[in-house]
Tab-separated table of C-alpha atoms in Angstrom:
chain	number	residue	atom	x	y	z
A	253	MET	CA	-0.187	-22.088	-23.022
A	254	SER	CA	-0.438	-19.018	-23.178
A	255	ALA	CA	1.714	-16.907	-22.605
A	256	LEU	CA	0.685	-15.956	-22.193
A	257	GLU	CA	0.721	-10.500	-17.312
A	258	PRO	CA	-0.434	-7.114	-14.150
A	259	ARG	CA	0.691	-3.937	-11.626
A	260	VAL	CA	0.426	-1.155	-8.528
A	261	PRO	CA	0.835	2.300	-6.797
A	262	SER	CA	3.442	3.201	-4.199
A	263	GLY	CA	4.047	6.856	-2.622
A	264	PRO	CA	6.324	9.289	-4.921
A	265	ASP	CA	9.272	7.513	-6.959
A	266	THR	CA	11.952	8.533	-4.633
A	267	THR	CA	13.804	5.447	-4.645
A	268	VAL	CA	16.862	5.481	-6.315
A	269	PRO	CA	17.027	2.619	-9.469
A	270	VAL	CA	19.547	-0.123	-9.523
A	271	GLN	CA	22.303	0.879	-12.056
A	272	PRO	CA	22.140	-0.730	-15.482
A	273	PRO	CA	23.569	-4.164	-15.944
A	274	GLN	CA	26.640	-2.854	-17.128
A	275	SER	CA	27.901	-2.754	-13.418
A	276	PRO	CA	31.797	-2.635	-13.187
A	277	GLN	CA	30.977	-5.187	-10.033
A	278	PRO	CA	27.880	-7.139	-10.184
A	279	PRO	CA	27.294	-9.294	-7.204
A	280	PRO	CA	28.288	-13.141	-7.843
A	281	GLY	CA	26.261	-15.917	-8.138
A	282	GLY	CA	22.665	-16.574	-9.908
A	283	ILE	CA	18.948	-15.453	-9.419
A	284	LEU	CA	18.955	-16.895	-6.001
A	285	GLU	CA	21.775	-15.220	-4.515
A	286	PRO	CA	21.088	-13.184	-1.259
A	287	ALA	CA	20.997	-9.994	-3.779
A	288	TYR	CA	18.567	-11.380	-5.920
A	289	ARG	CA	16.586	-14.083	-4.102
A	290	ALA	CA	13.488	-11.824	-2.708
A	291	LEU	CA	12.853	-10.380	-5.681
A	292	SER	CA	13.191	-13.592	-8.205
A	293	ILE	CA	11.019	-15.305	-5.486
A	294	GLY	CA	8.480	-12.792	-5.633
A	295	ILE	CA	8.253	-12.248	-9.631
A	296	ILE	CA	8.118	-16.112	-10.539
A	297	SER	CA	5.319	-16.058	-7.698
A	298	VAL	CA	3.831	-13.755	-10.018
A	299	ILE	CA	4.229	-15.805	-13.341
A	300	PHE	CA	3.076	-18.840	-11.364
A	301	LEU	CA	-0.678	-16.992	-11.042
A	302	ILE	CA	-0.458	-16.182	-14.316
A	303	ALA	CA	0.238	-19.480	-15.538
A	304	PHE	CA	-1.953	-21.337	-13.024
A	305	GLU	CA	-5.003	-18.768	-14.653
A	306	ALA	CA	-4.109	-19.947	-18.160
A	307	THR	CA	-4.174	-23.681	-17.946
A	308	ALA	CA	-7.045	-23.860	-15.381
A	309	VAL	CA	-9.270	-21.150	-17.208
A	310	GLY	CA	-8.694	-23.105	-20.612
A	311	THR	CA	-9.871	-26.393	-19.443
A	312	ALA	CA	-13.071	-24.837	-17.753
A	313	MET	CA	-13.588	-22.813	-21.078
A	314	PRO	CA	-15.370	-25.333	-23.341
A	315	VAL	CA	-17.943	-25.975	-20.768
A	316	ALA	CA	-18.171	-22.290	-19.578
A	317	ALA	CA	-18.942	-21.672	-23.264
A	318	ARG	CA	-21.523	-24.596	-23.655
A	319	GLU	CA	-23.681	-23.941	-20.659
A	320	LEU	CA	-23.778	-20.085	-21.681
A	321	ASP	CA	-24.794	-21.420	-24.953
A	322	GLY	CA	-21.919	-19.032	-26.595
A	323	ILE	CA	-19.841	-21.711	-28.688
A	324	ALA	CA	-20.191	-19.493	-31.380
A	325	LEU	CA	-18.325	-16.650	-29.926
A	326	TYR	CA	-15.542	-19.468	-28.336
A	327	ALA	CA	-12.738	-17.511	-30.183
A	328	PHE	CA	-13.852	-14.024	-28.384
A	329	ALA	CA	-13.344	-15.462	-24.794
A	330	PHE	CA	-9.758	-16.009	-25.765
A	331	SER	CA	-9.237	-13.163	-28.604
A	332	ALA	CA	-10.695	-10.352	-25.849
A	333	TYR	CA	-7.711	-10.969	-23.596
A	334	PHE	CA	-5.099	-10.175	-25.908
A	335	THR	CA	-7.295	-7.170	-27.759
A	336	THR	CA	-7.420	-5.259	-24.870
A	337	SER	CA	-3.858	-6.119	-23.278
A	338	LEU	CA	-2.836	-4.382	-26.601
A	339	PHE	CA	-3.607	-1.075	-25.331
A	340	ALA	CA	-2.240	-1.992	-21.819
A	341	MET	CA	0.949	-2.832	-23.193
A	342	VAL	CA	1.874	0.748	-24.733
A	343	LEU	CA	0.393	2.123	-21.391
A	344	SER	CA	2.630	-0.287	-19.644
A	345	GLY	CA	5.692	0.672	-21.243
A	346	GLN	CA	5.290	4.280	-21.044
A	347	TRP	CA	4.799	4.202	-17.613
A	348	SER	CA	7.453	2.106	-16.722
A	349	ASP	CA	9.951	4.136	-18.594
A	350	ARG	CA	8.802	7.436	-16.843
A	351	GLN	CA	7.627	6.487	-13.177
A	352	GLY	CA	9.077	2.800	-13.093
A	353	PRO	CA	7.140	-0.882	-13.099
A	354	LEU	CA	5.335	-0.677	-9.417
A	355	ARG	CA	2.478	0.748	-10.240
A	356	PRO	CA	1.631	-0.544	-13.490
A	357	LEU	CA	2.248	-3.905	-11.825
A	358	THR	CA	0.105	-2.858	-8.910
A	359	VAL	CA	-2.765	-1.901	-10.982
A	360	GLY	CA	-2.453	-4.626	-13.659
A	361	ILE	CA	-2.875	-7.491	-10.623
A	362	ALA	CA	-5.934	-5.554	-9.559
A	363	ALA	CA	-7.514	-5.500	-12.900
A	364	PHE	CA	-6.876	-8.959	-13.688
A	365	ALA	CA	-8.282	-10.593	-10.445
A	366	ALA	CA	-11.439	-8.400	-11.353
A	367	GLY	CA	-11.684	-9.697	-14.680
A	368	LEU	CA	-11.668	-13.061	-13.252
A	369	VAL	CA	-14.594	-12.435	-11.083
A	370	CYS	CA	-16.607	-10.722	-13.599
A	371	SER	CA	-16.486	-14.430	-15.795
A	372	GLY	CA	-17.027	-16.079	-13.163
A	373	THR	CA	-20.232	-14.576	-12.385
A	374	ALA	CA	-21.217	-13.917	-15.564
A	375	GLY	CA	-24.839	-15.230	-16.458
A	376	ALA	CA	-24.085	-14.460	-20.567
A	377	MET	CA	-21.440	-15.142	-22.747
A	378	TRP	CA	-21.145	-11.044	-23.502
A	379	LEU	CA	-20.297	-10.930	-19.702
A	380	PHE	CA	-18.064	-13.535	-19.596
A	381	VAL	CA	-16.177	-12.210	-22.861
A	382	LEU	CA	-15.904	-8.722	-21.111
A	383	GLY	CA	-14.630	-10.286	-17.563
A	384	ARG	CA	-11.757	-12.160	-20.189
A	385	ALA	CA	-11.284	-8.359	-21.473
A	386	VAL	CA	-11.038	-6.908	-18.300
A	387	GLN	CA	-8.036	-9.262	-17.660
A	388	GLY	CA	-6.543	-8.711	-20.748
A	389	PHE	CA	-6.020	-4.758	-19.454
A	390	GLY	CA	-4.833	-6.533	-16.210
A	391	GLY	CA	-2.098	-9.068	-18.128
A	392	GLY	CA	-0.878	-6.271	-20.545
A	393	LEU	CA	0.369	-3.964	-17.658
A	394	VAL	CA	1.811	-7.092	-15.842
A	395	ILE	CA	4.054	-8.331	-18.579
A	396	VAL	CA	5.844	-5.623	-19.863
A	397	ALA	CA	6.325	-4.007	-16.216
A	398	LEU	CA	7.665	-7.452	-15.293
A	399	TYR	CA	10.224	-7.368	-18.716
A	400	VAL	CA	11.148	-3.752	-17.022
A	401	VAL	CA	12.061	-5.093	-13.473
A	402	VAL	CA	14.258	-7.706	-15.525
A	403	SER	CA	15.965	-5.167	-17.505
A	404	ARG	CA	16.724	-3.050	-14.797
A	405	ALA	CA	17.568	-5.535	-11.777
A	406	TYR	CA	19.129	-8.234	-13.714
A	407	GLU	CA	22.266	-7.808	-15.103
A	408	GLU	CA	22.883	-8.867	-18.654
A	409	ARG	CA	24.566	-12.468	-17.721
A	410	LEU	CA	21.610	-13.195	-15.809
A	411	ARG	CA	18.588	-12.429	-17.516
A	412	PRO	CA	18.545	-15.755	-19.715
A	413	ALA	CA	18.278	-17.595	-16.333
A	414	ILE	CA	15.850	-15.082	-14.907
A	415	MET	CA	13.573	-15.967	-18.249
A	416	ALA	CA	13.878	-19.995	-17.905
A	417	ALA	CA	12.670	-19.555	-14.535
A	418	PHE	CA	9.639	-17.765	-16.132
A	419	ALA	CA	9.380	-20.906	-18.181
A	420	ALA	CA	10.157	-23.200	-15.103
A	421	SER	CA	7.166	-22.096	-13.083
A	422	TRP	CA	4.536	-22.662	-15.927
A	423	VAL	CA	5.135	-26.342	-15.181
A	424	VAL	CA	3.532	-27.163	-12.008
A	425	PRO	CA	0.581	-25.084	-13.240
A	426	SER	CA	0.350	-27.079	-16.474
A	427	ILE	CA	0.604	-30.488	-14.687
A	428	VAL	CA	-1.821	-29.651	-11.578
A	429	GLY	CA	-4.081	-26.734	-13.114
A	430	PRO	CA	-5.789	-28.786	-15.914
A	431	LEU	CA	-6.517	-31.474	-13.130
A	432	ALA	CA	-7.756	-29.563	-10.619
A	433	ALA	CA	-9.520	-27.269	-12.950
A	434	GLY	CA	-11.248	-30.280	-14.885
A	435	THR	CA	-11.866	-31.903	-11.085
A	436	VAL	CA	-13.702	-28.571	-9.779
A	437	THR	CA	-15.586	-27.799	-13.037
A	438	GLU	CA	-17.118	-31.363	-12.964
A	439	HIS	CA	-18.172	-31.390	-9.266
A	440	LEU	CA	-18.953	-27.831	-7.822
A	441	GLY	CA	-19.060	-26.041	-11.248
A	442	TRP	CA	-16.707	-24.126	-13.726
A	443	ARG	CA	-17.478	-20.656	-11.980
A	444	TRP	CA	-15.308	-21.692	-9.111
A	445	VAL	CA	-12.220	-22.028	-11.322
A	446	PHE	CA	-12.658	-18.253	-11.942
A	447	LEU	CA	-13.460	-17.214	-8.765
A	448	GLY	CA	-11.000	-19.177	-6.545
A	449	ILE	CA	-7.720	-17.651	-8.496
A	450	PRO	CA	-8.022	-14.649	-7.119
A	451	ALA	CA	-7.218	-15.316	-3.797
A	452	LEU	CA	-3.864	-16.303	-5.324
A	453	VAL	CA	-3.549	-12.548	-5.738
A	454	VAL	CA	-2.107	-11.716	-2.406
A	455	VAL	CA	0.768	-14.112	-2.047
A	456	PRO	CA	2.504	-12.673	-5.187
A	457	LEU	CA	1.396	-8.838	-4.014
A	458	ALA	CA	3.037	-9.522	-0.632
A	459	ILE	CA	6.187	-11.021	-1.886
A	460	ALA	CA	7.215	-9.116	-5.182
A	461	LEU	CA	6.206	-5.614	-4.811
A	462	PRO	CA	8.578	-4.679	-1.706
A	463	ALA	CA	11.587	-6.014	-3.640
A	464	ILE	CA	10.467	-4.419	-6.531
A	465	ARG	CA	10.270	-0.715	-5.076
A	466	ARG	CA	13.596	-1.427	-3.225
A	467	THR	CA	15.458	-2.723	-6.784
A	468	ALA	CA	13.676	-1.037	-9.954
A	469	SER	CA	11.508	1.631	-8.571
A	470	GLY	CA	11.093	5.212	-9.858
A	471	PRO	CA	12.397	6.616	-13.621
A	472	VAL	CA	15.704	5.592	-15.197
A	473	ASP	CA	17.004	9.182	-15.206
A	474	THR	CA	16.717	10.872	-11.543
A	475	GLY	CA	18.424	13.886	-12.618
A	476	GLY	CA	14.814	15.477	-13.010
A	477	ALA	CA	11.126	15.331	-13.593
A	478	PRO	CA	9.630	11.931	-15.656
A	479	ALA	CA	8.841	12.537	-19.067
A	480	ALA	CA	4.923	13.380	-20.023
A	481	PHE	CA	3.454	10.439	-21.336
A	482	ASP	CA	3.641	10.296	-25.309
A	483	GLY	CA	0.146	11.392	-26.469
A	484	ARG	CA	0.825	9.757	-29.863
A	485	ARG	CA	1.404	6.355	-29.092
A	486	ILE	CA	-1.650	6.261	-26.766
A	487	ARG	CA	-4.142	6.954	-29.212
A	488	LEU	CA	-1.612	4.687	-31.846
A	489	ALA	CA	-2.528	1.773	-28.836
A	490	LEU	CA	-6.090	2.787	-28.730
A	491	GLY	CA	-6.121	2.340	-32.666
A	492	ILE	CA	-4.517	-1.058	-32.252
A	493	SER	CA	-6.833	-2.326	-29.484
A	494	ALA	CA	-9.829	-0.733	-31.205
A	495	GLY	CA	-8.775	-2.174	-34.645
A	496	ALA	CA	-8.475	-5.473	-33.723
A	497	GLY	CA	-11.571	-6.048	-31.905
A	498	LEU	CA	-13.721	-4.414	-35.059
A	499	LEU	CA	-11.324	-7.319	-37.065
A	500	GLN	CA	-12.236	-10.113	-34.847
A	501	TYR	CA	-16.135	-8.871	-34.476
A	502	ALA	CA	-16.197	-8.947	-38.348
A	503	ALA	CA	-14.327	-12.615	-38.759
A	504	GLN	CA	-16.709	-13.861	-36.169
A	505	ASP	CA	-20.463	-12.467	-38.016
A	506	LEU	CA	-19.362	-13.905	-41.149
A	507	ARG	CA	-22.315	-11.464	-43.023
A	508	TRP	CA	-21.998	-8.894	-45.874
A	509	LEU	CA	-22.335	-6.346	-43.138
A	510	SER	CA	-19.329	-7.219	-41.138
A	511	LEU	CA	-17.477	-6.242	-43.863
A	512	LEU	CA	-17.642	-2.909	-42.478
A	513	PRO	CA	-16.129	-2.939	-39.119
A	514	GLY	CA	-13.929	-5.356	-40.646
A	515	VAL	CA	-12.884	-2.404	-43.119
A	516	VAL	CA	-12.782	0.177	-40.179
A	517	GLY	CA	-10.746	-2.386	-37.788
A	518	ALA	CA	-7.964	-2.611	-40.599
A	519	ALA	CA	-8.186	1.322	-41.267
A	520	LEU	CA	-7.236	1.711	-37.542
A	521	LEU	CA	-5.021	-1.317	-37.217
A	522	VAL	CA	-2.532	-0.799	-40.051
A	523	PRO	CA	-1.091	2.513	-39.185
A	524	ALA	CA	-0.922	1.749	-35.477
A	525	VAL	CA	1.052	-1.252	-36.135
A	526	LEU	CA	3.436	0.556	-38.156
A	527	GLY	CA	3.530	3.371	-35.601
A	528	LEU	CA	4.262	0.971	-32.666
A	529	LEU	CA	6.480	-1.793	-33.994
A	530	PRO	CA	10.501	-1.381	-34.653
A	531	ARG	CA	10.762	0.225	-38.446
A	532	GLY	CA	11.053	-3.020	-40.831
A	533	THR	CA	9.470	-5.529	-38.439
A	534	TYR	CA	6.908	-6.614	-41.260
A	535	LEU	CA	9.699	-7.181	-43.697
A	536	ALA	CA	11.794	-9.315	-41.361
A	537	ARG	CA	14.805	-6.672	-41.306
A	538	ARG	CA	17.732	-8.108	-39.325
A	539	GLY	CA	17.924	-7.323	-35.606
A	540	LEU	CA	15.228	-6.335	-33.098
A	541	PRO	CA	12.324	-5.833	-35.867
A	542	SER	CA	13.255	-9.567	-36.467
A	543	VAL	CA	13.152	-10.413	-32.788
A	544	VAL	CA	9.880	-8.530	-32.850
A	545	LEU	CA	8.480	-10.494	-35.830
A	546	LEU	CA	9.231	-13.870	-34.265
A	547	ARG	CA	7.796	-13.344	-31.203
A	548	GLY	CA	4.455	-12.562	-32.556
A	549	VAL	CA	4.860	-15.273	-35.596
A	550	ALA	CA	5.687	-18.163	-32.748
A	551	ALA	CA	3.400	-17.042	-30.099
A	552	GLY	CA	0.542	-16.385	-31.993
A	553	SER	CA	0.145	-19.583	-34.060
A	554	PHE	CA	0.795	-21.896	-31.443
A	555	ILE	CA	-1.739	-20.099	-29.167
A	556	ALA	CA	-4.456	-19.727	-31.852
A	557	ALA	CA	-4.056	-23.631	-32.453
A	558	GLU	CA	-3.918	-24.710	-28.556
A	559	SER	CA	-6.918	-22.901	-27.887
A	560	PHE	CA	-8.729	-24.964	-29.853
A	561	VAL	CA	-7.110	-28.604	-28.338
A	562	PRO	CA	-9.711	-28.789	-25.430
A	563	LEU	CA	-12.328	-28.250	-27.251
A	564	MET	CA	-11.846	-30.634	-30.218
A	565	LEU	CA	-10.827	-33.499	-27.658
A	566	VAL	CA	-14.102	-32.819	-25.714
A	567	THR	CA	-16.335	-32.262	-28.855
A	568	GLN	CA	-14.873	-34.900	-31.152
A	569	ARG	CA	-13.477	-37.532	-28.920
A	570	GLY	CA	-15.334	-37.473	-26.049
A	571	LEU	CA	-12.932	-36.432	-23.343
A	572	SER	CA	-14.043	-35.194	-20.187
A	573	PRO	CA	-12.691	-31.286	-19.354
A	574	THR	CA	-10.142	-32.615	-17.044
A	575	LEU	CA	-8.680	-35.209	-19.438
A	576	ALA	CA	-8.925	-32.639	-22.101
A	577	GLY	CA	-6.903	-30.159	-20.320
A	578	PHE	CA	-4.324	-32.625	-18.315
A	579	SER	CA	-3.364	-33.979	-22.124
A	580	LEU	CA	-1.644	-30.872	-22.532
A	581	ALA	CA	0.298	-31.140	-19.069
A	582	LEU	CA	3.417	-32.462	-20.596
A	583	GLY	CA	4.194	-29.334	-22.677
A	584	GLY	CA	4.754	-27.471	-19.285
A	585	VAL	CA	7.464	-29.368	-18.401
A	586	THR	CA	9.012	-29.802	-22.036
A	587	TRP	CA	8.463	-25.872	-22.192
A	588	ALA	CA	9.993	-25.477	-19.057
A	589	ALA	CA	13.065	-27.677	-20.800
A	590	GLY	CA	13.672	-25.878	-24.019
A	591	SER	CA	13.704	-22.477	-21.922
A	592	TRP	CA	16.165	-24.368	-19.485
A	593	VAL	CA	18.478	-25.215	-22.681
A	594	GLN	CA	18.637	-21.904	-24.075
A	595	SER	CA	19.905	-20.589	-20.759
A	596	LYS	CA	22.988	-21.991	-20.732
A	597	GLY	CA	26.149	-20.028	-21.376
A	598	ARG	CA	27.220	-22.734	-23.947
A	599	THR	CA	24.485	-22.894	-26.400
A	600	ALA	CA	24.714	-18.812	-26.568
A	601	PRO	CA	26.416	-19.019	-29.761
A	602	TYR	CA	23.670	-21.367	-31.348
A	603	ARG	CA	20.861	-19.263	-30.101
A	604	GLU	CA	19.808	-18.721	-33.524
A	605	ARG	CA	20.048	-22.254	-34.871
A	606	LEU	CA	18.334	-23.468	-31.807
A	607	MET	CA	15.226	-20.701	-32.559
A	608	VAL	CA	15.075	-22.203	-36.243
A	609	LEU	CA	14.865	-25.667	-34.658
A	610	GLY	CA	12.288	-24.534	-32.268
A	611	MET	CA	9.746	-23.170	-34.862
A	612	VAL	CA	9.750	-26.119	-36.981
A	613	LEU	CA	9.128	-28.773	-33.928
A	614	VAL	CA	6.248	-25.795	-33.420
A	615	ALA	CA	5.333	-26.318	-36.952
A	616	PHE	CA	5.249	-30.316	-36.569
A	617	ALA	CA	3.295	-30.289	-33.393
A	618	ILE	CA	0.519	-27.917	-34.978
A	619	ALA	CA	0.357	-30.336	-37.794
A	620	ALA	CA	0.161	-33.290	-36.395
A	621	ALA	CA	-2.406	-32.429	-33.876
A	622	PRO	CA	-5.554	-33.191	-35.989
A	623	ALA	CA	-4.658	-36.760	-36.555
A	624	VAL	CA	-6.388	-37.761	-33.549
A	625	LEU	CA	-9.793	-36.349	-35.552
A	626	VAL	CA	-9.374	-39.996	-36.499
A	627	GLU	CA	-10.784	-42.699	-34.119
A	628	SER	CA	-8.270	-44.898	-34.483
A	629	VAL	CA	-5.454	-42.592	-33.448
A	630	PRO	CA	-4.929	-42.765	-29.801
A	631	VAL	CA	-5.221	-39.678	-27.712
A	632	TRP	CA	-2.088	-39.449	-26.429
A	633	THR	CA	-0.442	-38.823	-29.478
A	634	LEU	CA	-1.574	-35.535	-29.477
A	635	ALA	CA	-0.179	-35.151	-25.765
A	636	LEU	CA	3.597	-36.118	-27.172
A	637	ALA	CA	3.038	-34.096	-30.116
A	638	TRP	CA	2.030	-31.312	-28.180
A	639	GLY	CA	4.807	-31.679	-25.934
A	640	VAL	CA	7.543	-31.606	-29.058
A	641	GLY	CA	5.672	-28.322	-30.114
A	642	CYS	CA	6.174	-26.648	-26.514
A	643	LEU	CA	9.996	-27.682	-26.260
A	644	GLY	CA	10.190	-25.464	-29.484
A	645	MET	CA	8.523	-22.897	-28.016
A	646	GLY	CA	10.575	-23.052	-25.064
A	647	LEU	CA	13.727	-22.340	-27.192
A	648	VAL	CA	11.988	-19.401	-29.041
A	649	ILE	CA	10.416	-17.377	-26.450
A	650	GLY	CA	12.703	-17.537	-24.084
A	651	SER	CA	15.449	-16.381	-26.466
A	652	THR	CA	13.481	-13.685	-28.194
A	653	SER	CA	13.223	-12.522	-24.602
A	654	VAL	CA	16.807	-12.580	-23.947
A	655	LEU	CA	17.600	-10.801	-27.662
A	656	LEU	CA	14.897	-8.091	-27.224
A	657	LEU	CA	16.743	-6.795	-23.592
A	658	LYS	CA	20.242	-7.351	-24.847
A	659	LEU	CA	19.336	-4.849	-27.958
A	660	SER	CA	17.387	-2.457	-25.989
A	661	PRO	CA	18.929	0.692	-24.311
A	662	PRO	CA	18.036	0.743	-20.159
A	663	GLN	CA	15.608	3.728	-20.970
A	664	GLU	CA	14.169	2.141	-24.530
A	665	ALA	CA	13.328	-1.026	-22.315
A	666	GLY	CA	10.135	-0.482	-21.620
A	667	SER	CA	8.520	0.749	-25.091
A	668	ASN	CA	10.690	-1.950	-26.590
A	669	SER	CA	9.217	-4.692	-24.121
A	670	ALA	CA	5.785	-3.533	-24.932
A	671	ALA	CA	6.797	-4.074	-28.980
A	672	LEU	CA	7.454	-7.502	-28.139
A	673	GLN	CA	4.352	-7.975	-26.284
A	674	ILE	CA	2.073	-6.000	-28.694
A	675	SER	CA	3.655	-8.305	-31.425
A	676	ASP	CA	3.119	-11.594	-29.484
A	677	ALA	CA	-0.957	-10.480	-28.635
A	678	LEU	CA	-1.490	-9.055	-32.098
A	679	ALA	CA	-0.518	-11.793	-33.579
A	680	ASN	CA	-2.629	-13.712	-31.089
A	681	VAL	CA	-5.837	-11.660	-32.243
A	682	VAL	CA	-5.189	-11.709	-35.624
A	683	LEU	CA	-4.751	-15.390	-35.671
A	684	LEU	CA	-7.453	-16.527	-33.567
A	685	ALA	CA	-9.899	-14.260	-35.499
A	686	ALA	CA	-8.633	-16.080	-38.608
A	687	GLY	CA	-9.003	-19.212	-37.036
A	688	GLY	CA	-12.417	-18.548	-35.407
A	689	ALA	CA	-13.812	-17.321	-38.572
A	690	ALA	CA	-12.551	-20.549	-40.588
A	691	PHE	CA	-14.097	-22.805	-37.727
A	692	ALA	CA	-17.326	-20.929	-37.697
A	693	ALA	CA	-17.663	-20.875	-41.643
A	694	LEU	CA	-17.134	-24.738	-41.674
A	695	GLY	CA	-20.012	-25.241	-38.556
A	696	GLY	CA	-17.871	-24.909	-35.515
A	697	GLY	CA	-20.489	-22.953	-33.937
A	698	ALA	CA	-22.396	-26.282	-33.806
A	699	VAL	CA	-20.156	-28.510	-32.217
A	700	GLY	CA	-20.444	-29.285	-28.440
A	701	ALA	CA	-23.880	-29.085	-27.162
A	702	GLY	CA	-22.606	-31.921	-25.393
A	703	HIS	CA	-20.061	-34.549	-24.635
A	704	ALA	CA	-21.118	-36.978	-26.732
A	705	VAL	CA	-18.835	-37.489	-29.874
A	706	ALA	CA	-21.672	-37.972	-32.586
A	707	GLU	CA	-22.463	-34.109	-31.825
A	708	GLY	CA	-19.718	-32.793	-33.069
A	709	ALA	CA	-18.249	-35.917	-35.359
A	710	SER	CA	-19.870	-34.031	-38.569
A	711	HIS	CA	-17.535	-31.397	-38.049
A	712	PRO	CA	-13.902	-32.348	-38.028
A	713	ALA	CA	-12.907	-30.054	-41.322
A	714	ALA	CA	-13.864	-26.907	-38.863
A	715	PHE	CA	-10.608	-27.762	-36.611
A	716	VAL	CA	-8.572	-29.110	-39.722
A	717	VAL	CA	-8.996	-25.739	-41.046
A	718	VAL	CA	-7.371	-24.096	-37.820
A	719	PHE	CA	-4.436	-26.055	-37.330
A	720	LEU	CA	-2.882	-26.700	-41.128
A	721	PRO	CA	-2.827	-22.616	-41.720
A	722	MET	CA	-1.157	-22.289	-38.347
A	723	ALA	CA	1.400	-25.127	-38.753
A	724	ALA	CA	1.920	-22.879	-42.345
A	725	VAL	CA	2.697	-19.871	-40.328
A	726	ALA	CA	5.014	-21.382	-37.766
A	727	LEU	CA	7.135	-22.974	-40.933
A	728	VAL	CA	7.750	-18.875	-41.861
A	729	GLY	CA	8.856	-18.348	-38.429
A	730	ALA	CA	11.648	-20.730	-39.084
A	731	TRP	CA	12.923	-18.462	-41.905
A	732	VAL	CA	12.398	-15.234	-39.470
A	733	ALA	CA	14.522	-16.841	-36.981
A	734	THR	CA	17.741	-17.065	-39.340
A	735	ARG	CA	17.499	-12.748	-39.585
A	736	LEU	CA	18.014	-12.366	-35.469
A	737	ASP	CA	21.524	-11.407	-35.729
A	738	PRO	CA	22.016	-7.897	-36.848
A	739	VAL	CA	25.085	-8.295	-38.609
A	740	PRO	CA	24.274	-10.297	-41.951
A	741	PRO	CA	26.813	-13.449	-42.162
A	742	ALA	CA	29.941	-12.680	-44.101
A	743	GLY	CA	29.814	-13.079	-47.603
A	744	LYS	CA	25.987	-12.200	-48.020
A	745	THR	CA	24.354	-9.128	-48.409
A	746	GLU	CA	21.086	-7.538	-46.503
A	747	ALA	CA	17.941	-7.855	-48.767
A	748	VAL	CA	15.517	-6.185	-47.140
A	749	GLY	CA	17.804	-3.224	-45.928
A	750	GLY	CA	16.570	-0.305	-44.284
A	751	ALA	CA	13.054	-0.824	-45.761
A	752	ALA	CA	10.627	0.274	-43.532
A	753	ALA	CA	7.406	-1.355	-41.908
């Protein structure tokens, strides 16, 4: 599941934004009370659209890559989305903080739909990847703007509930999406999976945008003209996006000449990451830096592994695209269950322990997935294991979002939300690059010429070297999850203190 994100113009920003969540007399009730109902339904509809796209497209991807003779570039189809979204996230954070989230949301939705059309009409794999890149740009704009909407429009006590609702909106797409996409792929062709989804854009636009305009548009400070965009951060955003793209290319090409773009990519990426993420992030400094780091570790390890699950089931066990995608359907339910658990007020004092448990469950699921490479192991065991991993992700992802907004002042909600999403997307790019390189090096690019099991049966190691390292990364996340409290536990000293990262 990916996680797995778009926005639009209105007239001049003259609306008065909702006061920050510390309102002295907040409206009673939950996120579906009259004061929040239209906004909640609208933004949950946007998440529903993103969820349906992610689950449906993931099911059709192996067939699309095979028909376009692009199995060797399979990882690019996923990482291109995350690469371009990196730049869009920084842009959206600044845009939302300065002018409100409405415009980046609308532009993002439009780009998201355009990318789907590009991929659905592609006649070559590079055009397919280009469409995914356009989707990523739109998705990056959307996800950050939605976080800003949550920060401005919902008081703090309601934020866990709206994050849980975001997760719950994945349940139906996770069950229906793979089945529908697999059926369409087998009977009409994979292209219709991409071309049919843009029609769903109309409903979220009609519901969400008026409510956002009323409750969360305009700059936080209405006393003066909006501040100019930070040119340095925009340049760093370009650097992080270009660097990630070059690293991905180098990892997939696997030639000595690829060392040059790899070195250039690292030279662009490292200073950009250090400039855009909170100080101390990669040393797991307590508080916000560790929250941002954990989001990347969790999302990167899980999504990099999940991206290869349908391909493994189709090529190694001979499943149809429908069954391969449907084997992950349980994950939508358990992910929502995990997010629901973290949203309950009685679990708040134990949030850190729940997140440690969540990362252990994720590591278990990823490590258990390659067991289906053994013919005697039933395929349904992977579905159960992945459901356990998704339960852990529900505990972790929802909690990182809640903690991020809790630790962010209103005027920095956009920038900090962008940092959280950058960590998420960058980890996806880097770990997909590493996994894709290992996959290709062990002959993975030769897998998948057809559904026959014998075609891919000689390459099980290509999948093993993707899953087991990602499980190790998830275990590192369990340690990071012990460092989310800004104040060290009584009697313990801070090991990494104010070190920079």
